Coordinates of C-alpha atoms and ligand atoms in Angstrom, one line a residue:
M1 CA 29.9 -6.3 54.7
I2 CA 27.1 -3.8 54.5
K3 CA 27.4 -0.4 56.2
A4 CA 24.1 0.9 57.5
L5 CA 23.8 4.5 58.8
I6 CA 20.8 4.7 61.2
V7 CA 19.4 8.2 61.5
F8 CA 16.8 9.3 64.1
G9 CA 16.1 12.3 66.2
T10 CA 13.0 12.1 68.4
R11 CA 11.8 10.0 71.3
P12 CA 9.4 7.6 69.4
E13 CA 12.0 7.0 66.7
A14 CA 14.6 6.2 69.2
I15 CA 12.4 3.8 71.1
K16 CA 11.7 1.9 67.9
M17 CA 15.2 2.1 66.4
C18 CA 17.3 1.3 69.5
P19 CA 16.3 -2.4 69.5
L20 CA 17.2 -2.5 65.8
V21 CA 20.7 -1.0 66.6
L22 CA 21.2 -3.6 69.3
E23 CA 20.2 -6.4 66.8
L24 CA 22.3 -5.1 63.9
K25 CA 25.4 -4.9 66.2
K26 CA 25.1 -8.7 66.7
H27 CA 25.9 -9.4 63.0
K28 CA 29.5 -9.3 61.7
E29 CA 28.2 -8.7 58.1
I30 CA 26.6 -5.4 59.2
K31 CA 28.5 -2.3 60.2
C32 CA 26.0 -0.2 62.1
V33 CA 26.7 3.6 62.5
V34 CA 24.2 5.7 64.5
C35 CA 23.6 9.4 63.7
L36 CA 21.2 11.4 65.9
T37 CA 19.8 14.6 64.4
G38 CA 19.0 15.9 67.9
Q39 CA 15.5 17.1 66.9
H40 CA 14.8 16.2 70.5
R41 CA 17.4 16.6 73.2
E42 CA 16.5 15.5 76.7
M43 CA 13.7 13.2 75.5
L44 CA 16.2 11.6 73.1
S45 CA 19.0 11.1 75.6
Q46 CA 16.5 9.5 78.0
V47 CA 16.0 6.7 75.4
M48 CA 19.7 6.4 74.5
N49 CA 20.5 6.0 78.2
A50 CA 17.7 3.5 78.7
F51 CA 19.1 1.3 75.9
D52 CA 22.7 2.1 76.8
I53 CA 23.6 3.1 73.2
T54 CA 26.2 5.8 72.3
A55 CA 25.7 7.6 69.0
D56 CA 28.5 8.0 66.5
H57 CA 27.3 11.4 65.4
N58 CA 24.8 14.0 66.8
L59 CA 23.8 17.0 64.8
C60 CA 22.3 18.7 67.9
I61 CA 19.8 20.7 65.9
M62 CA 17.1 21.3 68.5
E63 CA 16.0 24.9 69.2
T64 CA 13.2 26.1 71.4
N65 CA 10.0 26.6 69.3
Q66 CA 11.7 25.1 66.2
T67 CA 9.6 25.2 63.1
I68 CA 9.3 22.3 60.6
T69 CA 11.4 24.3 58.2
D70 CA 14.1 24.7 60.8
I71 CA 14.2 21.0 61.4
T72 CA 14.2 20.1 57.7
T73 CA 17.0 22.5 56.7
S74 CA 19.2 21.7 59.7
V75 CA 18.9 18.0 59.0
L76 CA 19.6 18.3 55.3
K77 CA 22.6 20.5 55.9
G78 CA 23.9 18.6 58.9
L79 CA 23.7 15.2 57.4
E80 CA 25.6 16.1 54.2
P81 CA 29.1 15.9 55.8
V82 CA 28.2 12.8 57.8
L83 CA 27.1 11.0 54.6
K84 CA 30.3 12.1 52.9
I85 CA 32.5 10.8 55.7
E86 CA 30.6 7.6 56.4
K87 CA 29.7 6.6 52.8
P88 CA 27.0 4.2 54.0
D89 CA 25.6 1.5 51.7
I90 CA 22.1 2.2 53.1
V91 CA 20.5 4.8 55.3
L92 CA 17.8 3.6 57.7
V93 CA 15.1 6.0 58.9
H94 CA 12.0 5.5 60.9
G95 CA 8.3 6.5 60.7
D96 CA 7.0 9.9 60.1
T97 CA 8.9 12.7 61.8
T98 CA 10.6 15.6 60.0
T99 CA 13.9 14.0 60.9
S100 CA 12.9 10.9 59.0
Y101 CA 11.8 12.7 55.9
A102 CA 14.8 15.1 55.8
A103 CA 17.3 12.3 56.4
A104 CA 15.7 10.2 53.6
M105 CA 16.0 13.3 51.3
A106 CA 19.6 13.9 52.3
A107 CA 20.5 10.3 51.5
F108 CA 18.6 10.6 48.1
Y109 CA 20.7 13.7 47.2
R110 CA 23.8 11.5 47.5
Q111 CA 22.0 8.5 45.7
I112 CA 22.3 6.3 48.8
P113 CA 19.4 3.8 49.1
V114 CA 17.0 4.3 52.0
G115 CA 15.3 1.7 54.1
H116 CA 12.1 2.9 55.8
V117 CA 11.3 1.2 59.1
E118 CA 7.6 1.5 59.9
A119 CA 6.6 2.1 56.3
G120 CA 3.1 2.3 54.9
L121 CA 1.1 3.9 57.7
R122 CA -1.6 6.2 56.4
T123 CA -4.7 8.2 57.4
G124 CA -5.4 9.4 53.9
N125 CA -5.5 13.0 54.9
I126 CA -2.3 15.0 54.3
Y127 CA -3.0 17.4 57.1
L128 CA -3.9 14.8 59.7
P129 CA -1.6 14.3 61.4
F130 CA 0.4 17.3 60.3
P131 CA 3.1 17.1 59.0
E132 CA 3.5 13.4 59.7
E133 CA 1.2 12.0 57.0
M134 CA 3.2 13.9 54.2
N135 CA 6.5 13.0 55.9
R136 CA 5.8 9.3 55.7
M137 CA 4.4 9.4 52.2
L138 CA 7.5 11.2 50.9
T139 CA 9.8 8.9 52.8
D140 CA 8.1 5.9 51.3
R141 CA 8.4 7.4 47.9
I142 CA 12.2 8.0 48.4
A143 CA 12.9 4.6 50.1
T144 CA 14.1 1.6 48.2
Y145 CA 13.4 -0.9 51.1
H146 CA 10.1 -0.7 53.0
F147 CA 9.8 -2.5 56.4
A148 CA 6.0 -2.5 57.0
P149 CA 4.7 -3.4 60.4
T150 CA 1.4 -5.0 59.1
E151 CA -0.3 -6.4 56.0
Q152 CA -2.6 -3.3 56.1
N153 CA 0.6 -1.1 55.8
R154 CA 1.7 -3.2 52.8
A155 CA -1.7 -2.7 51.2
N156 CA -1.4 1.0 51.7
L157 CA 1.9 1.1 49.9
E158 CA 0.5 -1.1 47.1
S159 CA -2.3 1.3 46.6
E160 CA 0.3 4.0 45.9
G161 CA 2.1 1.8 43.4
I162 CA 4.9 0.9 45.8
T163 CA 5.3 -2.9 45.5
G164 CA 9.0 -3.7 45.2
N165 CA 11.1 -4.5 48.3
V166 CA 8.1 -4.3 50.7
F167 CA 8.6 -6.6 53.7
V168 CA 6.1 -7.2 56.5
T169 CA 8.2 -7.4 59.6
G170 CA 6.0 -6.4 62.6
N171 CA 6.7 -3.2 64.5
T172 CA 10.0 -2.9 66.3
V173 CA 8.3 -1.4 69.3
M174 CA 7.2 -5.0 70.2
D175 CA 10.9 -5.9 70.3
A176 CA 11.5 -3.1 72.8
F177 CA 9.3 -4.8 75.5
A178 CA 11.9 -7.5 75.9
Y179 CA 14.2 -4.9 77.3
T180 CA 11.8 -2.8 79.4
V181 CA 9.0 -4.7 81.0
R182 CA 9.6 -6.3 84.5
D183 CA 7.2 -7.8 87.0
D184 CA 9.1 -6.5 90.0
Y185 CA 9.7 -3.1 88.5
R186 CA 10.5 0.0 90.6
F187 CA 9.9 3.3 88.8
H188 CA 12.7 5.8 88.3
E189 CA 10.1 8.6 88.7
E190 CA 9.5 8.6 92.4
K191 CA 6.0 10.1 92.1
L192 CA 4.9 6.9 90.4
N193 CA 6.2 4.7 93.2
R194 CA 3.9 6.6 95.6
I195 CA 0.8 5.4 93.6
D196 CA -0.8 2.1 94.7
C197 CA -2.1 0.9 91.3
E198 CA -4.1 -1.8 93.0
Q199 CA -5.8 0.6 95.3
N200 CA -6.3 3.5 93.0
R201 CA -7.0 3.0 89.3
V202 CA -4.6 5.0 87.1
V203 CA -5.7 6.8 83.9
L204 CA -2.6 7.6 81.9
V205 CA -2.8 10.8 79.8
T206 CA -0.5 12.2 77.2
A207 CA -1.0 14.8 74.5
H208 CA 1.6 16.7 72.4
R209 CA 0.6 16.7 68.7
R210 CA 1.0 19.9 66.7
E211 CA -2.6 19.9 65.6
N212 CA -3.8 19.7 69.2
L213 CA -1.7 22.7 70.4
G214 CA -3.9 25.7 71.4
Q215 CA -7.6 25.2 72.0
P216 CA -7.8 21.4 71.5
L217 CA -5.2 20.9 74.2
C218 CA -7.1 23.4 76.5
D219 CA -10.2 21.3 75.9
I220 CA -8.3 18.1 76.7
C221 CA -7.0 19.6 80.0
D222 CA -10.5 20.9 80.8
A223 CA -11.9 17.4 80.4
V224 CA -9.1 15.8 82.5
K225 CA -9.7 18.3 85.3
K226 CA -13.4 17.6 85.3
L227 CA -12.8 13.9 85.3
A228 CA -10.4 14.2 88.2
E229 CA -12.9 16.2 90.2
N230 CA -15.8 13.8 89.4
N231 CA -13.7 10.7 90.3
N232 CA -11.3 11.5 93.1
D233 CA -10.3 7.9 93.8
I234 CA -8.8 7.7 90.3
K235 CA -5.2 9.0 89.7
Y236 CA -4.7 10.8 86.4
V237 CA -1.0 10.5 85.5
Y238 CA 0.2 12.9 82.8
P239 CA 3.9 12.9 81.8
V240 CA 4.2 16.2 80.1
H241 CA 6.1 16.7 76.8
L242 CA 8.9 19.3 77.0
N243 CA 7.5 21.5 74.3
P244 CA 6.8 24.8 76.0
A245 CA 3.5 25.1 74.1
V246 CA 2.4 21.9 75.8
R247 CA 3.9 22.6 79.3
N248 CA 2.5 26.1 79.7
T249 CA -1.0 24.9 79.0
V250 CA -0.9 21.7 81.0
Y251 CA 0.9 23.0 84.1
G252 CA -1.3 26.2 83.9
M253 CA -4.5 24.2 83.9
L254 CA -3.8 21.0 85.8
S255 CA -1.2 21.6 88.5
D256 CA -3.5 22.3 91.4
T257 CA -5.7 19.1 91.4
D258 CA -4.6 16.5 94.0
N259 CA -5.4 13.4 92.0
I260 CA -3.7 14.7 88.8
I261 CA 0.0 13.8 88.9
L262 CA 2.0 15.8 86.4
T263 CA 5.6 14.5 85.7
D264 CA 8.4 15.3 83.3
P265 CA 8.6 12.9 80.4
V266 CA 9.2 9.5 82.0
D267 CA 11.8 7.2 80.5
V268 CA 10.7 4.3 78.3
W269 CA 11.2 1.8 81.1
D270 CA 8.9 3.7 83.4
M271 CA 6.4 4.2 80.6
H272 CA 6.1 0.6 79.6
N273 CA 5.8 -0.6 83.2
L274 CA 3.2 2.1 83.8
L275 CA 1.3 0.9 80.8
A276 CA 1.4 -2.6 82.3
R277 CA -0.1 -1.3 85.6
C278 CA -2.6 1.4 84.5
Y279 CA -6.3 1.0 84.0
M280 CA -6.7 2.9 80.7
V281 CA -5.1 5.5 78.4
L282 CA -6.1 8.9 77.0
T283 CA -3.7 10.0 74.4
D284 CA -3.0 11.6 71.0
S285 CA 0.3 9.6 70.7
G286 CA 0.9 7.2 67.8
G287 CA 3.2 4.9 69.7
L288 CA 0.9 4.4 72.7
Q289 CA -1.8 3.2 70.4
E290 CA 0.5 0.3 69.5
E291 CA 1.8 -0.4 73.0
A292 CA -1.2 -0.2 75.2
P293 CA -3.2 -2.9 73.4
H294 CA -0.3 -5.3 74.0
F295 CA -1.0 -4.9 77.8
G296 CA -4.8 -5.1 77.3
K297 CA -5.3 -1.4 78.3
P298 CA -8.1 0.5 76.5
V299 CA -7.0 3.5 74.6
L300 CA -9.2 6.5 73.8
V301 CA -7.5 8.5 71.0
L302 CA -7.7 12.3 71.3
R303 CA -7.6 12.8 67.6
T304 CA -10.1 12.6 64.7
E305 CA -8.2 9.9 62.8
T306 CA -5.7 7.2 63.2
E307 CA -3.0 5.7 60.9
R308 CA -3.2 2.6 63.2
P309 CA -6.6 1.0 62.4
E310 CA -5.5 -2.5 63.4
A311 CA -6.1 -2.0 67.2
V312 CA -9.3 -0.2 66.4
K313 CA -10.5 -3.3 64.5
A314 CA -9.4 -5.5 67.4
G315 CA -11.5 -3.4 69.7
T316 CA -8.9 -2.0 72.2
V317 CA -8.5 1.5 70.6
R318 CA -11.3 4.0 70.0
V319 CA -10.8 7.3 68.2
I320 CA -12.9 9.9 70.1
G321 CA -11.6 13.3 69.0
V322 CA -11.1 16.3 71.4
D323 CA -14.6 17.4 72.3
K324 CA -14.4 17.7 76.1
H325 CA -17.9 16.4 76.7
I326 CA -17.2 13.3 74.7
I327 CA -13.8 12.7 76.4
I328 CA -15.6 12.9 79.8
E329 CA -18.5 10.7 78.8
E330 CA -16.3 8.0 77.1
T331 CA -13.8 7.9 79.9
E332 CA -16.5 7.7 82.6
R333 CA -18.2 4.9 80.7
L334 CA -15.0 2.8 80.9
L335 CA -14.5 3.7 84.6
S336 CA -18.1 2.7 85.6
D337 CA -19.3 0.1 83.1
D338 CA -17.5 -3.3 83.6
A339 CA -19.0 -4.7 80.4
A340 CA -17.8 -1.7 78.3
Y341 CA -14.4 -2.0 79.9
G342 CA -14.3 -5.8 79.4
L343 CA -14.9 -5.4 75.7
M344 CA -12.0 -3.1 75.2
S345 CA -9.5 -4.5 77.7
K346 CA -8.4 -7.4 75.7
A347 CA -4.7 -8.0 75.2
V348 CA -4.3 -7.9 71.4
N349 CA -1.2 -7.4 69.4
P350 CA -1.6 -6.8 65.7
Y351 CA 1.8 -5.3 65.5
G352 CA 4.1 -8.3 65.5
D353 CA 5.8 -11.0 67.5
G354 CA 8.7 -9.1 68.9
H355 CA 11.1 -10.3 66.2
A356 CA 10.8 -7.4 63.7
C357 CA 14.5 -6.4 64.2
E358 CA 15.7 -9.9 63.4
R359 CA 13.7 -9.9 60.2
I360 CA 15.2 -6.5 59.2
A361 CA 18.7 -7.7 60.0
D362 CA 18.1 -10.8 57.8
I363 CA 17.0 -8.7 54.9
L364 CA 20.1 -6.4 55.3
R365 CA 22.4 -9.4 55.4
S366 CA 20.8 -10.8 52.2
L367 CA 22.0 -7.6 50.5
V368 CA 25.7 -8.2 51.3
Ligands
UD1_401 C1 8.0 15.6 67.1 C2 7.5 15.1 65.8 C3 6.2 14.3 66.0 C4 6.4 13.2 67.1 C5 6.9 13.9 68.3 C6 7.2 12.8 69.4 C7 7.9 16.4 63.7 C8 7.5 17.6 62.9 N1 7.2 16.2 64.9 O1 7.0 16.5 67.5 O2 5.9 13.6 64.8 O3 5.1 12.7 67.4 O4 8.2 14.5 68.0 O5 7.3 13.4 70.6 O6 8.8 15.7 63.4 N2 11.7 19.9 73.3 C9 12.6 20.0 74.3 N3 13.3 18.9 74.6 C10 13.2 17.7 74.0 C11 12.2 17.6 73.0 C12 11.5 18.7 72.7 O7 12.8 21.1 74.9 O8 13.9 16.7 74.3 C13 10.9 21.1 73.0 C14 11.7 22.1 72.2 O9 11.3 23.4 72.6 C15 11.1 21.9 70.8 C16 9.7 21.5 71.0 O10 9.7 20.7 72.2 O11 11.3 23.1 69.9 C17 9.0 20.8 69.9 O12 9.7 19.7 69.5 P1 9.5 19.1 68.0 O13 10.4 18.0 67.7 O14 9.6 20.3 67.0 O15 8.0 18.7 67.9 P2 7.3 17.6 68.7 O16 5.9 18.1 69.0 O17 8.1 17.0 69.8
UDP402 N1 6.8 7.7 76.0 C1 7.8 7.7 77.0 N2 7.7 8.7 78.0 C2 6.7 9.6 78.1 C3 5.7 9.6 77.0 C4 5.8 8.6 76.0 O1 8.7 6.9 77.0 O2 6.7 10.4 79.0 C5 7.0 6.8 74.9 C6 5.8 5.9 74.6 O3 5.8 4.7 75.4 C7 6.0 5.6 73.1 C8 6.6 6.8 72.6 O4 7.2 7.5 73.7 O5 6.9 4.5 72.9 C9 5.6 7.7 72.0 O6 6.1 9.0 71.8 P1 5.3 10.2 71.5 O7 3.9 10.1 72.0 O8 6.1 11.4 71.9 O9 5.3 10.3 69.9 P2 4.4 9.6 68.8 O10 4.4 8.1 69.0 O11 3.0 10.2 68.9 O12 5.0 10.0 67.5

């Protein structure tokens, strides 16, 4: 028997770790204990409810306007007693959030091996994205087991001298689709049921990253407003992150345009089914860059770099930055030029076959 403590705290980690929790619970050789840090609150419980998983522990650390230091110290302090009580054989963390890094560090302080799910993603710039690039580098340095989504991720680890216990598994987000995507889906968010996606093309918009807060987010909103005014048969759907620094800007700038539909964060079922039905995506999200290509939906990335070059190489993702003129020009090209749209709207999936969780479970079972 191996006891795995799975620690996560934000929406994207939860979406990618819940399928793993469900998989690990199938195996009698694995005792799976879930600890939430609660770095996110509502956006985290949305995912837990969607997958019908109840956590064993919740550190409930979230504060309004929390700093990275707040998150780091609260996770370190909060996890110590959990690790003492549970005495896991391994701690599993995900990706690049401050929860992931601090949880890995907390495990290291008790000399408990760490498994890093979604290991090896890199931009090569420690400030882009901030603080995620450093979080994932440090987590990979601490971890004993590295579950890398792609061969590129394995190569990134190798170039940093990390070669032992690296397993290319695919990304667990591909496993999540088996739970969420339905042909006859009815949205939980009523505003989405009122859109006829056949009649009106939908551009899905999200933006939340720390480095885009302030002027870059204002520029993104300016561009979306202008796009909506220029193309009033298109619906721009923007589920707005709960960070007040995001909400104040987005609601302040975009709430009075008829064909811009602002919603609260939608649950993962709604999001995946919306991706399946939308025309294209404008986003600074990491996860959406992996998910949208699976559905053949072009993604314009509102950042200057990406740690996910696989879908860029495949042609469905383009990194365009946050200059409002470029956002307008590139979006309108995809709206009006069938050939340009055709080139990007290919269903590609460099992120795995939907069996990443099984591979990780097999590796854990081999440790018993
Ligand atoms: C965090 C991660 C980021 C990830 C993002 C996913 C860090 C440093 N950042 O950024 O890598 O891309 O999650 O969304 O780990 N809030 C709520 N309710 C919620 C969630 C957030 O009210 O359910 C508000 C709170 O006021 C909170 C603020 O949003 O202080 C920011 O949350 P935080 O986790 O610090 O940053 P994110 O931008 O969400
Ligand atoms: N997502 C969601 N509802 C939303 C916005 C995003 O379920 O309103 C999902 C999305 O499908 C993806 C994940 O959240 O799986 C991405 O999270 P986010 O963009 O917050 O973080 P990132 O991936 O950039 O770290």
